[in-house]
Amino acid sequence: MKKTLLLLILSFVIFSCKKKQQIIIPIKDFDFDKADSLFQKENDSAYYYFNKVVTNSKDSLQIAQAYNYMSVIQFKEGDYFGSQENLLTSLQFLDEKNPKDFDCLSANYNELGLTSFHLKNYDDAIRYYDAAIKFSTDSNLKLVISNNEGLVYRSKKNYPKALKIYQDILYKNPKNKIEYARKLTNYAYTKWLQNPAYNAEAELLEALHIREKENRDWGKNSSYSHLADYYTAKQPDIALDYAHKMYQIASKLKSPNDRLEALHKLIKLSPESQTRKYFNIYESISDSLQSARNVAKNQFALIRYESEKNKTDNLKLQKENAEKRHQIVMREFILLGAVLVVISGSFIAFLWYKKRKQKIESAAQNAIQASRLKTSKKVHDVVANGLYRVMTEIENRDDIDKEHILDKIEDLYEKSRDISYDKPAITDQNFHQKISALLMSFATESTKVLIAGNTPELWDKVNTTVRYEVEHILQELMVNMGKHSQASSVVVKFEKKEDRINIYYTDNGIGISEGTSLKNGLTNTGNRIDAIRGEITFDSKLEKGLKIQLSFPIY
């Protein structure tokens, strides 16, 4: 029932953010419009087109909105970590000082509250709901978000705080009967949870009658659940009747979560002769729901993987084109130089040759920069000049020693390998995105990778040296996972606790057997951990999989 209520709220918030989006963005976007038309009809296809928007759009607000939609789709499919990651990414494209972004900011924070609630991170949920209320420009929407916050306090069993919220909002906007019924049933149900002797019957029935009169199936589903719980101890027969009604309407709504909740009540309240039947139905729905969620999560990961793969292929193609252009120019240069040397053999030819060489080297450097490839200047200095020397030797010697030439080329190869081990300069901006891209690059069709807690704030006070070591530690863990673990699911969670950062790695692979010796990769990982005064713990005493905890100080 909680899932039903939250989905209703989620739809309301998305509508609000979408409305603002339409006002701000007059230019039509085909991918966004296509995704919007498929939303709630074909979620896989909608997710695909929204992902195209975040990849190709130049409008920051439209990108934020697309991430928002993607998070909603993932939330509905039970992919709470994936939903949370997209919401945090969406926030990066919004300006908290720009009133035009307030509606989407409020929507994102409200949905972060929903995901945190489902992950039982109640304190985070409350913090996000407070932020959602702060940025909301709609008084009715603020009441909805406040109701969400009351539900969190109720789940924490902080009934006085929850009741205070419900009392504050109960009689606001009384003309909206549906909202009044929702607030009334939550208020009465919470009062009863706080004091089982409290007579909540009249208020719960009043809310139900409003929903029946307005013919609101989702609302009736909520009331039936509350009434079944309320009557369970007092009048089990009436409770059983409401449990039947809840199961019927949940089936009509095609809501597997509510059907499971209704079946749980039926198993508890029904005669023993009926219990087995309901239990079998419960088991079947639960298995189907979990399978559907797993398929959906893998599908979302595959869509993101294909998108990243297309980007990588694009960059690779640009690099190959640049190298081909360089090779063509170099061949032309060698041929022209050889003709000039043969014809003139003079000092004038040498000067022209040198000038031409400088021009070609400059053109090659500009081509490399234009392609936006992250190739260091040292690659050009070592490899390009080395190749030139080899080609010059080939050009000017009649007796070519094949072994000698191969030795020189091998030397160039070794030098180019050495370059890859130089520590790169790490920028302080968008480090969390770099980490997310690193981890997600190991996702495949058979291995999904989930990330949680990797926020910009997490890395604010972490210095460049520590960032460098952490990046390579994570890379080593993921390489070992890809080579050895046979895992189908990997979860990496980041957490800032006091003055330390904790990273939890979990996979469902074959684990590490006891007595296994550490090879170079994991040994280097241990050395890196020591260098940043951190700790690493391997937990392989599991039935399946591996857990690793990394911990290091921020300062």
JSON list of C-alpha atoms in Angstrom, two decimals, residues 189-350:
[
{"chain": "A", "resi": 189, "resn": "TYR", "atom": "CA", "xyz": [-4.18, 5.41, 10.98]},
{"chain": "A", "resi": 190, "resn": "THR", "atom": "CA", "xyz": [-1.17, 7.06, 12.68]},
{"chain": "A", "resi": 191, "resn": "LYS", "atom": "CA", "xyz": [-3.26, 7.93, 15.77]},
{"chain": "A", "resi": 192, "resn": "TRP", "atom": "CA", "xyz": [-4.30, 4.28, 15.98]},
{"chain": "A", "resi": 193, "resn": "LEU", "atom": "CA", "xyz": [-0.71, 3.05, 15.58]},
{"chain": "A", "resi": 194, "resn": "GLN", "atom": "CA", "xyz": [0.32, 5.35, 18.41]},
{"chain": "A", "resi": 195, "resn": "ASN", "atom": "CA", "xyz": [-2.56, 4.23, 20.63]},
{"chain": "A", "resi": 196, "resn": "PRO", "atom": "CA", "xyz": [-4.29, 0.93, 19.65]},
{"chain": "A", "resi": 197, "resn": "ALA", "atom": "CA", "xyz": [-7.16, 1.91, 21.97]},
{"chain": "A", "resi": 198, "resn": "TYR", "atom": "CA", "xyz": [-7.93, 4.97, 19.80]},
{"chain": "A", "resi": 199, "resn": "ASN", "atom": "CA", "xyz": [-11.22, 4.63, 17.90]},
{"chain": "A", "resi": 200, "resn": "ALA", "atom": "CA", "xyz": [-10.20, 5.46, 14.32]},
{"chain": "A", "resi": 201, "resn": "GLU", "atom": "CA", "xyz": [-13.19, 3.71, 12.74]},
{"chain": "A", "resi": 202, "resn": "ALA", "atom": "CA", "xyz": [-15.28, 6.81, 11.92]},
{"chain": "A", "resi": 203, "resn": "GLU", "atom": "CA", "xyz": [-12.39, 8.71, 10.31]},
{"chain": "A", "resi": 204, "resn": "LEU", "atom": "CA", "xyz": [-11.16, 5.72, 8.29]},
{"chain": "A", "resi": 205, "resn": "LEU", "atom": "CA", "xyz": [-14.70, 5.05, 7.03]},
{"chain": "A", "resi": 206, "resn": "GLU", "atom": "CA", "xyz": [-15.22, 8.74, 6.20]},
{"chain": "A", "resi": 207, "resn": "ALA", "atom": "CA", "xyz": [-12.09, 8.69, 4.03]},
{"chain": "A", "resi": 208, "resn": "LEU", "atom": "CA", "xyz": [-13.29, 5.48, 2.34]},
{"chain": "A", "resi": 209, "resn": "HIS", "atom": "CA", "xyz": [-16.75, 6.95, 1.60]},
{"chain": "A", "resi": 210, "resn": "ILE", "atom": "CA", "xyz": [-15.19, 10.01, -0.04]},
{"chain": "A", "resi": 211, "resn": "ARG", "atom": "CA", "xyz": [-13.02, 7.81, -2.23]},
{"chain": "A", "resi": 212, "resn": "GLU", "atom": "CA", "xyz": [-15.95, 5.56, -3.15]},
{"chain": "A", "resi": 213, "resn": "LYS", "atom": "CA", "xyz": [-18.05, 8.61, -4.02]},
{"chain": "A", "resi": 214, "resn": "GLU", "atom": "CA", "xyz": [-15.25, 10.03, -6.17]},
{"chain": "A", "resi": 215, "resn": "ASN", "atom": "CA", "xyz": [-14.63, 6.54, -7.61]},
{"chain": "A", "resi": 216, "resn": "ARG", "atom": "CA", "xyz": [-10.89, 6.64, -6.90]},
{"chain": "A", "resi": 217, "resn": "ASP", "atom": "CA", "xyz": [-9.59, 3.08, -7.12]},
{"chain": "A", "resi": 218, "resn": "TRP", "atom": "CA", "xyz": [-6.11, 3.84, -5.76]},
{"chain": "A", "resi": 219, "resn": "GLY", "atom": "CA", "xyz": [-7.66, 5.67, -2.82]},
{"chain": "A", "resi": 220, "resn": "LYS", "atom": "CA", "xyz": [-10.05, 2.80, -2.10]},
{"chain": "A", "resi": 221, "resn": "ASN", "atom": "CA", "xyz": [-7.10, 0.42, -2.20]},
{"chain": "A", "resi": 222, "resn": "SER", "atom": "CA", "xyz": [-5.39, 2.49, 0.51]},
{"chain": "A", "resi": 223, "resn": "SER", "atom": "CA", "xyz": [-8.51, 2.64, 2.69]},
{"chain": "A", "resi": 224, "resn": "TYR", "atom": "CA", "xyz": [-9.14, -1.10, 2.41]},
{"chain": "A", "resi": 225, "resn": "SER", "atom": "CA", "xyz": [-5.58, -1.76, 3.60]},
{"chain": "A", "resi": 226, "resn": "HIS", "atom": "CA", "xyz": [-5.91, 0.57, 6.61]},
{"chain": "A", "resi": 227, "resn": "LEU", "atom": "CA", "xyz": [-9.33, -0.81, 7.58]},
{"chain": "A", "resi": 228, "resn": "ALA", "atom": "CA", "xyz": [-8.14, -4.42, 7.29]},
{"chain": "A", "resi": 229, "resn": "ASP", "atom": "CA", "xyz": [-5.27, -3.63, 9.68]},
{"chain": "A", "resi": 230, "resn": "TYR", "atom": "CA", "xyz": [-7.57, -1.72, 12.06]},
{"chain": "A", "resi": 231, "resn": "TYR", "atom": "CA", "xyz": [-10.17, -4.52, 12.32]},
{"chain": "A", "resi": 232, "resn": "THR", "atom": "CA", "xyz": [-7.69, -7.42, 12.49]},
{"chain": "A", "resi": 233, "resn": "ALA", "atom": "CA", "xyz": [-7.60, -7.56, 16.27]},
{"chain": "A", "resi": 234, "resn": "LYS", "atom": "CA", "xyz": [-11.11, -6.17, 16.89]},
{"chain": "A", "resi": 235, "resn": "GLN", "atom": "CA", "xyz": [-13.28, -7.94, 14.31]},
{"chain": "A", "resi": 236, "resn": "PRO", "atom": "CA", "xyz": [-11.30, -10.40, 12.16]},
{"chain": "A", "resi": 237, "resn": "ASP", "atom": "CA", "xyz": [-14.30, -11.20, 9.93]},
{"chain": "A", "resi": 238, "resn": "ILE", "atom": "CA", "xyz": [-14.62, -7.56, 8.88]},
{"chain": "A", "resi": 239, "resn": "ALA", "atom": "CA", "xyz": [-10.85, -7.36, 8.43]},
{"chain": "A", "resi": 240, "resn": "LEU", "atom": "CA", "xyz": [-11.00, -10.40, 6.14]},
{"chain": "A", "resi": 241, "resn": "ASP", "atom": "CA", "xyz": [-13.75, -8.76, 4.07]},
{"chain": "A", "resi": 242, "resn": "TYR", "atom": "CA", "xyz": [-11.60, -5.63, 3.55]},
{"chain": "A", "resi": 243, "resn": "ALA", "atom": "CA", "xyz": [-8.58, -7.78, 2.69]},
{"chain": "A", "resi": 244, "resn": "HIS", "atom": "CA", "xyz": [-10.70, -9.45, -0.04]},
{"chain": "A", "resi": 245, "resn": "LYS", "atom": "CA", "xyz": [-11.75, -6.04, -1.34]},
{"chain": "A", "resi": 246, "resn": "MET", "atom": "CA", "xyz": [-8.16, -4.85, -1.40]},
{"chain": "A", "resi": 247, "resn": "TYR", "atom": "CA", "xyz": [-7.07, -7.92, -3.36]},
{"chain": "A", "resi": 248, "resn": "GLN", "atom": "CA", "xyz": [-9.86, -7.41, -5.91]},
{"chain": "A", "resi": 249, "resn": "ILE", "atom": "CA", "xyz": [-9.08, -3.75, -6.54]},
{"chain": "A", "resi": 250, "resn": "ALA", "atom": "CA", "xyz": [-5.31, -4.35, -6.55]},
{"chain": "A", "resi": 251, "resn": "SER", "atom": "CA", "xyz": [-5.90, -6.98, -9.25]},
{"chain": "A", "resi": 252, "resn": "LYS", "atom": "CA", "xyz": [-8.00, -4.47, -11.20]},
{"chain": "A", "resi": 253, "resn": "LEU", "atom": "CA", "xyz": [-5.22, -1.88, -10.90]},
{"chain": "A", "resi": 254, "resn": "LYS", "atom": "CA", "xyz": [-2.64, -4.50, -11.94]},
{"chain": "A", "resi": 255, "resn": "SER", "atom": "CA", "xyz": [-0.48, -3.58, -8.96]},
{"chain": "A", "resi": 256, "resn": "PRO", "atom": "CA", "xyz": [1.64, -6.60, -7.94]},
{"chain": "A", "resi": 257, "resn": "ASN", "atom": "CA", "xyz": [2.91, -4.91, -4.77]},
{"chain": "A", "resi": 258, "resn": "ASP", "atom": "CA", "xyz": [-0.61, -4.26, -3.49]},
{"chain": "A", "resi": 259, "resn": "ARG", "atom": "CA", "xyz": [-1.75, -7.73, -4.49]},
{"chain": "A", "resi": 260, "resn": "LEU", "atom": "CA", "xyz": [1.12, -9.14, -2.41]},
{"chain": "A", "resi": 261, "resn": "GLU", "atom": "CA", "xyz": [0.12, -6.95, 0.55]},
{"chain": "A", "resi": 262, "resn": "ALA", "atom": "CA", "xyz": [-3.53, -8.04, 0.25]},
{"chain": "A", "resi": 263, "resn": "LEU", "atom": "CA", "xyz": [-2.50, -11.71, -0.02]},
{"chain": "A", "resi": 264, "resn": "HIS", "atom": "CA", "xyz": [-0.37, -11.33, 3.10]},
{"chain": "A", "resi": 265, "resn": "LYS", "atom": "CA", "xyz": [-3.46, -10.12, 4.98]},
{"chain": "A", "resi": 266, "resn": "LEU", "atom": "CA", "xyz": [-5.59, -12.93, 3.50]},
{"chain": "A", "resi": 267, "resn": "ILE", "atom": "CA", "xyz": [-3.07, -15.57, 4.58]},
{"chain": "A", "resi": 268, "resn": "LYS", "atom": "CA", "xyz": [-3.12, -14.14, 8.08]},
{"chain": "A", "resi": 269, "resn": "LEU", "atom": "CA", "xyz": [-6.93, -13.80, 8.36]},
{"chain": "A", "resi": 270, "resn": "SER", "atom": "CA", "xyz": [-8.35, -16.68, 6.27]},
{"chain": "A", "resi": 271, "resn": "PRO", "atom": "CA", "xyz": [-9.41, -20.12, 7.52]},
{"chain": "A", "resi": 272, "resn": "GLU", "atom": "CA", "xyz": [-6.71, -22.76, 7.32]},
{"chain": "A", "resi": 273, "resn": "SER", "atom": "CA", "xyz": [-8.38, -24.38, 4.31]},
{"chain": "A", "resi": 274, "resn": "GLN", "atom": "CA", "xyz": [-7.84, -21.19, 2.26]},
{"chain": "A", "resi": 275, "resn": "THR", "atom": "CA", "xyz": [-4.38, -20.27, 3.51]},
{"chain": "A", "resi": 276, "resn": "ARG", "atom": "CA", "xyz": [-2.46, -22.65, 1.21]},
{"chain": "A", "resi": 277, "resn": "LYS", "atom": "CA", "xyz": [-4.21, -21.32, -1.89]},
{"chain": "A", "resi": 278, "resn": "TYR", "atom": "CA", "xyz": [-3.37, -17.71, -1.05]},
{"chain": "A", "resi": 279, "resn": "PHE", "atom": "CA", "xyz": [0.19, -18.64, -0.16]},
{"chain": "A", "resi": 280, "resn": "ASN", "atom": "CA", "xyz": [0.71, -20.29, -3.57]},
{"chain": "A", "resi": 281, "resn": "ILE", "atom": "CA", "xyz": [-0.64, -17.20, -5.34]},
{"chain": "A", "resi": 282, "resn": "TYR", "atom": "CA", "xyz": [1.61, -14.99, -3.18]},
{"chain": "A", "resi": 283, "resn": "GLU", "atom": "CA", "xyz": [4.68, -17.05, -4.05]},
{"chain": "A", "resi": 284, "resn": "SER", "atom": "CA", "xyz": [3.91, -16.98, -7.78]},
{"chain": "A", "resi": 285, "resn": "ILE", "atom": "CA", "xyz": [3.37, -13.19, -7.88]},
{"chain": "A", "resi": 286, "resn": "SER", "atom": "CA", "xyz": [6.47, -12.53, -5.77]},
{"chain": "A", "resi": 287, "resn": "ASP", "atom": "CA", "xyz": [8.67, -14.63, -8.06]},
{"chain": "A", "resi": 288, "resn": "SER", "atom": "CA", "xyz": [7.24, -13.01, -11.20]},
{"chain": "A", "resi": 289, "resn": "LEU", "atom": "CA", "xyz": [7.68, -9.52, -9.76]},
{"chain": "A", "resi": 290, "resn": "GLN", "atom": "CA", "xyz": [11.31, -10.15, -8.83]},
{"chain": "A", "resi": 291, "resn": "SER", "atom": "CA", "xyz": [12.05, -11.60, -12.26]},
{"chain": "A", "resi": 292, "resn": "ALA", "atom": "CA", "xyz": [10.42, -8.63, -13.99]},
{"chain": "A", "resi": 293, "resn": "ARG", "atom": "CA", "xyz": [12.43, -6.20, -11.88]},
{"chain": "A", "resi": 294, "resn": "ASN", "atom": "CA", "xyz": [15.68, -8.00, -12.63]},
{"chain": "A", "resi": 295, "resn": "VAL", "atom": "CA", "xyz": [14.94, -7.93, -16.35]},
{"chain": "A", "resi": 296, "resn": "ALA", "atom": "CA", "xyz": [14.10, -4.21, -16.17]},
{"chain": "A", "resi": 297, "resn": "LYS", "atom": "CA", "xyz": [17.27, -3.36, -14.23]},
{"chain": "A", "resi": 298, "resn": "ASN", "atom": "CA", "xyz": [19.40, -5.26, -16.75]},
{"chain": "A", "resi": 299, "resn": "GLN", "atom": "CA", "xyz": [17.61, -3.52, -19.61]},
{"chain": "A", "resi": 300, "resn": "PHE", "atom": "CA", "xyz": [18.30, -0.06, -18.13]},
{"chain": "A", "resi": 301, "resn": "ALA", "atom": "CA", "xyz": [21.95, -0.97, -17.59]},
{"chain": "A", "resi": 302, "resn": "LEU", "atom": "CA", "xyz": [22.18, -2.25, -21.18]},
{"chain": "A", "resi": 303, "resn": "ILE", "atom": "CA", "xyz": [20.72, 0.97, -22.58]},
{"chain": "A", "resi": 304, "resn": "ARG", "atom": "CA", "xyz": [23.24, 3.04, -20.63]},
{"chain": "A", "resi": 305, "resn": "TYR", "atom": "CA", "xyz": [26.03, 0.68, -21.64]},
{"chain": "A", "resi": 306, "resn": "GLU", "atom": "CA", "xyz": [25.16, 0.93, -25.34]},
{"chain": "A", "resi": 307, "resn": "SER", "atom": "CA", "xyz": [25.08, 4.71, -25.07]},
{"chain": "A", "resi": 308, "resn": "GLU", "atom": "CA", "xyz": [28.51, 4.82, -23.46]},
{"chain": "A", "resi": 309, "resn": "LYS", "atom": "CA", "xyz": [29.81, 2.30, -25.98]},
{"chain": "A", "resi": 310, "resn": "ASN", "atom": "CA", "xyz": [28.63, 4.51, -28.87]},
{"chain": "A", "resi": 311, "resn": "LYS", "atom": "CA", "xyz": [30.50, 7.44, -27.34]},
{"chain": "A", "resi": 312, "resn": "THR", "atom": "CA", "xyz": [33.64, 5.35, -27.03]},
{"chain": "A", "resi": 313, "resn": "ASP", "atom": "CA", "xyz": [33.33, 4.07, -30.60]},
{"chain": "A", "resi": 314, "resn": "ASN", "atom": "CA", "xyz": [32.90, 7.66, -31.81]},
{"chain": "A", "resi": 315, "resn": "LEU", "atom": "CA", "xyz": [36.09, 8.78, -30.08]},
{"chain": "A", "resi": 316, "resn": "LYS", "atom": "CA", "xyz": [37.92, 5.72, -31.38]},
{"chain": "A", "resi": 317, "resn": "LEU", "atom": "CA", "xyz": [36.80, 6.50, -34.94]},
{"chain": "A", "resi": 318, "resn": "GLN", "atom": "CA", "xyz": [37.98, 10.11, -34.59]},
{"chain": "A", "resi": 319, "resn": "LYS", "atom": "CA", "xyz": [41.33, 8.88, -33.35]},
{"chain": "A", "resi": 320, "resn": "GLU", "atom": "CA", "xyz": [41.68, 6.42, -36.22]},
{"chain": "A", "resi": 321, "resn": "ASN", "atom": "CA", "xyz": [40.80, 9.12, -38.76]},
{"chain": "A", "resi": 322, "resn": "ALA", "atom": "CA", "xyz": [43.37, 11.47, -37.26]},
{"chain": "A", "resi": 323, "resn": "GLU", "atom": "CA", "xyz": [46.02, 8.75, -37.38]},
{"chain": "A", "resi": 324, "resn": "LYS", "atom": "CA", "xyz": [45.17, 7.95, -41.00]},
{"chain": "A", "resi": 325, "resn": "ARG", "atom": "CA", "xyz": [45.40, 11.62, -41.98]},
{"chain": "A", "resi": 326, "resn": "HIS", "atom": "CA", "xyz": [48.73, 11.83, -40.22]},
{"chain": "A", "resi": 327, "resn": "GLN", "atom": "CA", "xyz": [50.01, 8.72, -41.99]},
{"chain": "A", "resi": 328, "resn": "ILE", "atom": "CA", "xyz": [48.90, 10.06, -45.37]},
{"chain": "A", "resi": 329, "resn": "VAL", "atom": "CA", "xyz": [50.64, 13.36, -44.77]},
{"chain": "A", "resi": 330, "resn": "MET", "atom": "CA", "xyz": [53.78, 11.61, -43.57]},
{"chain": "A", "resi": 331, "resn": "ARG", "atom": "CA", "xyz": [53.87, 9.37, -46.64]},
{"chain": "A", "resi": 332, "resn": "GLU", "atom": "CA", "xyz": [53.50, 12.37, -48.91]},
{"chain": "A", "resi": 333, "resn": "PHE", "atom": "CA", "xyz": [56.23, 14.15, -47.03]},
{"chain": "A", "resi": 334, "resn": "ILE", "atom": "CA", "xyz": [58.63, 11.21, -47.29]},
{"chain": "A", "resi": 335, "resn": "LEU", "atom": "CA", "xyz": [57.99, 10.85, -51.00]},
{"chain": "A", "resi": 336, "resn": "LEU", "atom": "CA", "xyz": [58.43, 14.54, -51.67]},
{"chain": "A", "resi": 337, "resn": "GLY", "atom": "CA", "xyz": [61.55, 14.69, -49.52]},
{"chain": "A", "resi": 338, "resn": "ALA", "atom": "CA", "xyz": [63.07, 11.75, -51.34]},
{"chain": "A", "resi": 339, "resn": "VAL", "atom": "CA", "xyz": [62.42, 13.37, -54.77]},
{"chain": "A", "resi": 340, "resn": "LEU", "atom": "CA", "xyz": [63.91, 16.66, -53.65]},
{"chain": "A", "resi": 341, "resn": "VAL", "atom": "CA", "xyz": [66.98, 14.97, -52.15]},
{"chain": "A", "resi": 342, "resn": "VAL", "atom": "CA", "xyz": [67.58, 13.04, -55.39]},
{"chain": "A", "resi": 343, "resn": "ILE", "atom": "CA", "xyz": [66.96, 16.05, -57.69]},
{"chain": "A", "resi": 344, "resn": "SER", "atom": "CA", "xyz": [68.67, 18.85, -55.88]},
{"chain": "A", "resi": 345, "resn": "GLY", "atom": "CA", "xyz": [70.95, 17.36, -53.19]},
{"chain": "A", "resi": 346, "resn": "SER", "atom": "CA", "xyz": [71.49, 20.91, -52.20]},
{"chain": "A", "resi": 347, "resn": "PHE", "atom": "CA", "xyz": [71.34, 23.04, -49.15]},
{"chain": "A", "resi": 348, "resn": "ILE", "atom": "CA", "xyz": [68.16, 24.71, -50.44]},
{"chain": "A", "resi": 349, "resn": "ALA", "atom": "CA", "xyz": [66.40, 21.33, -50.57]},
{"chain": "A", "resi": 350, "resn": "PHE", "atom": "CA", "xyz": [67.48, 20.58, -46.99]}
]
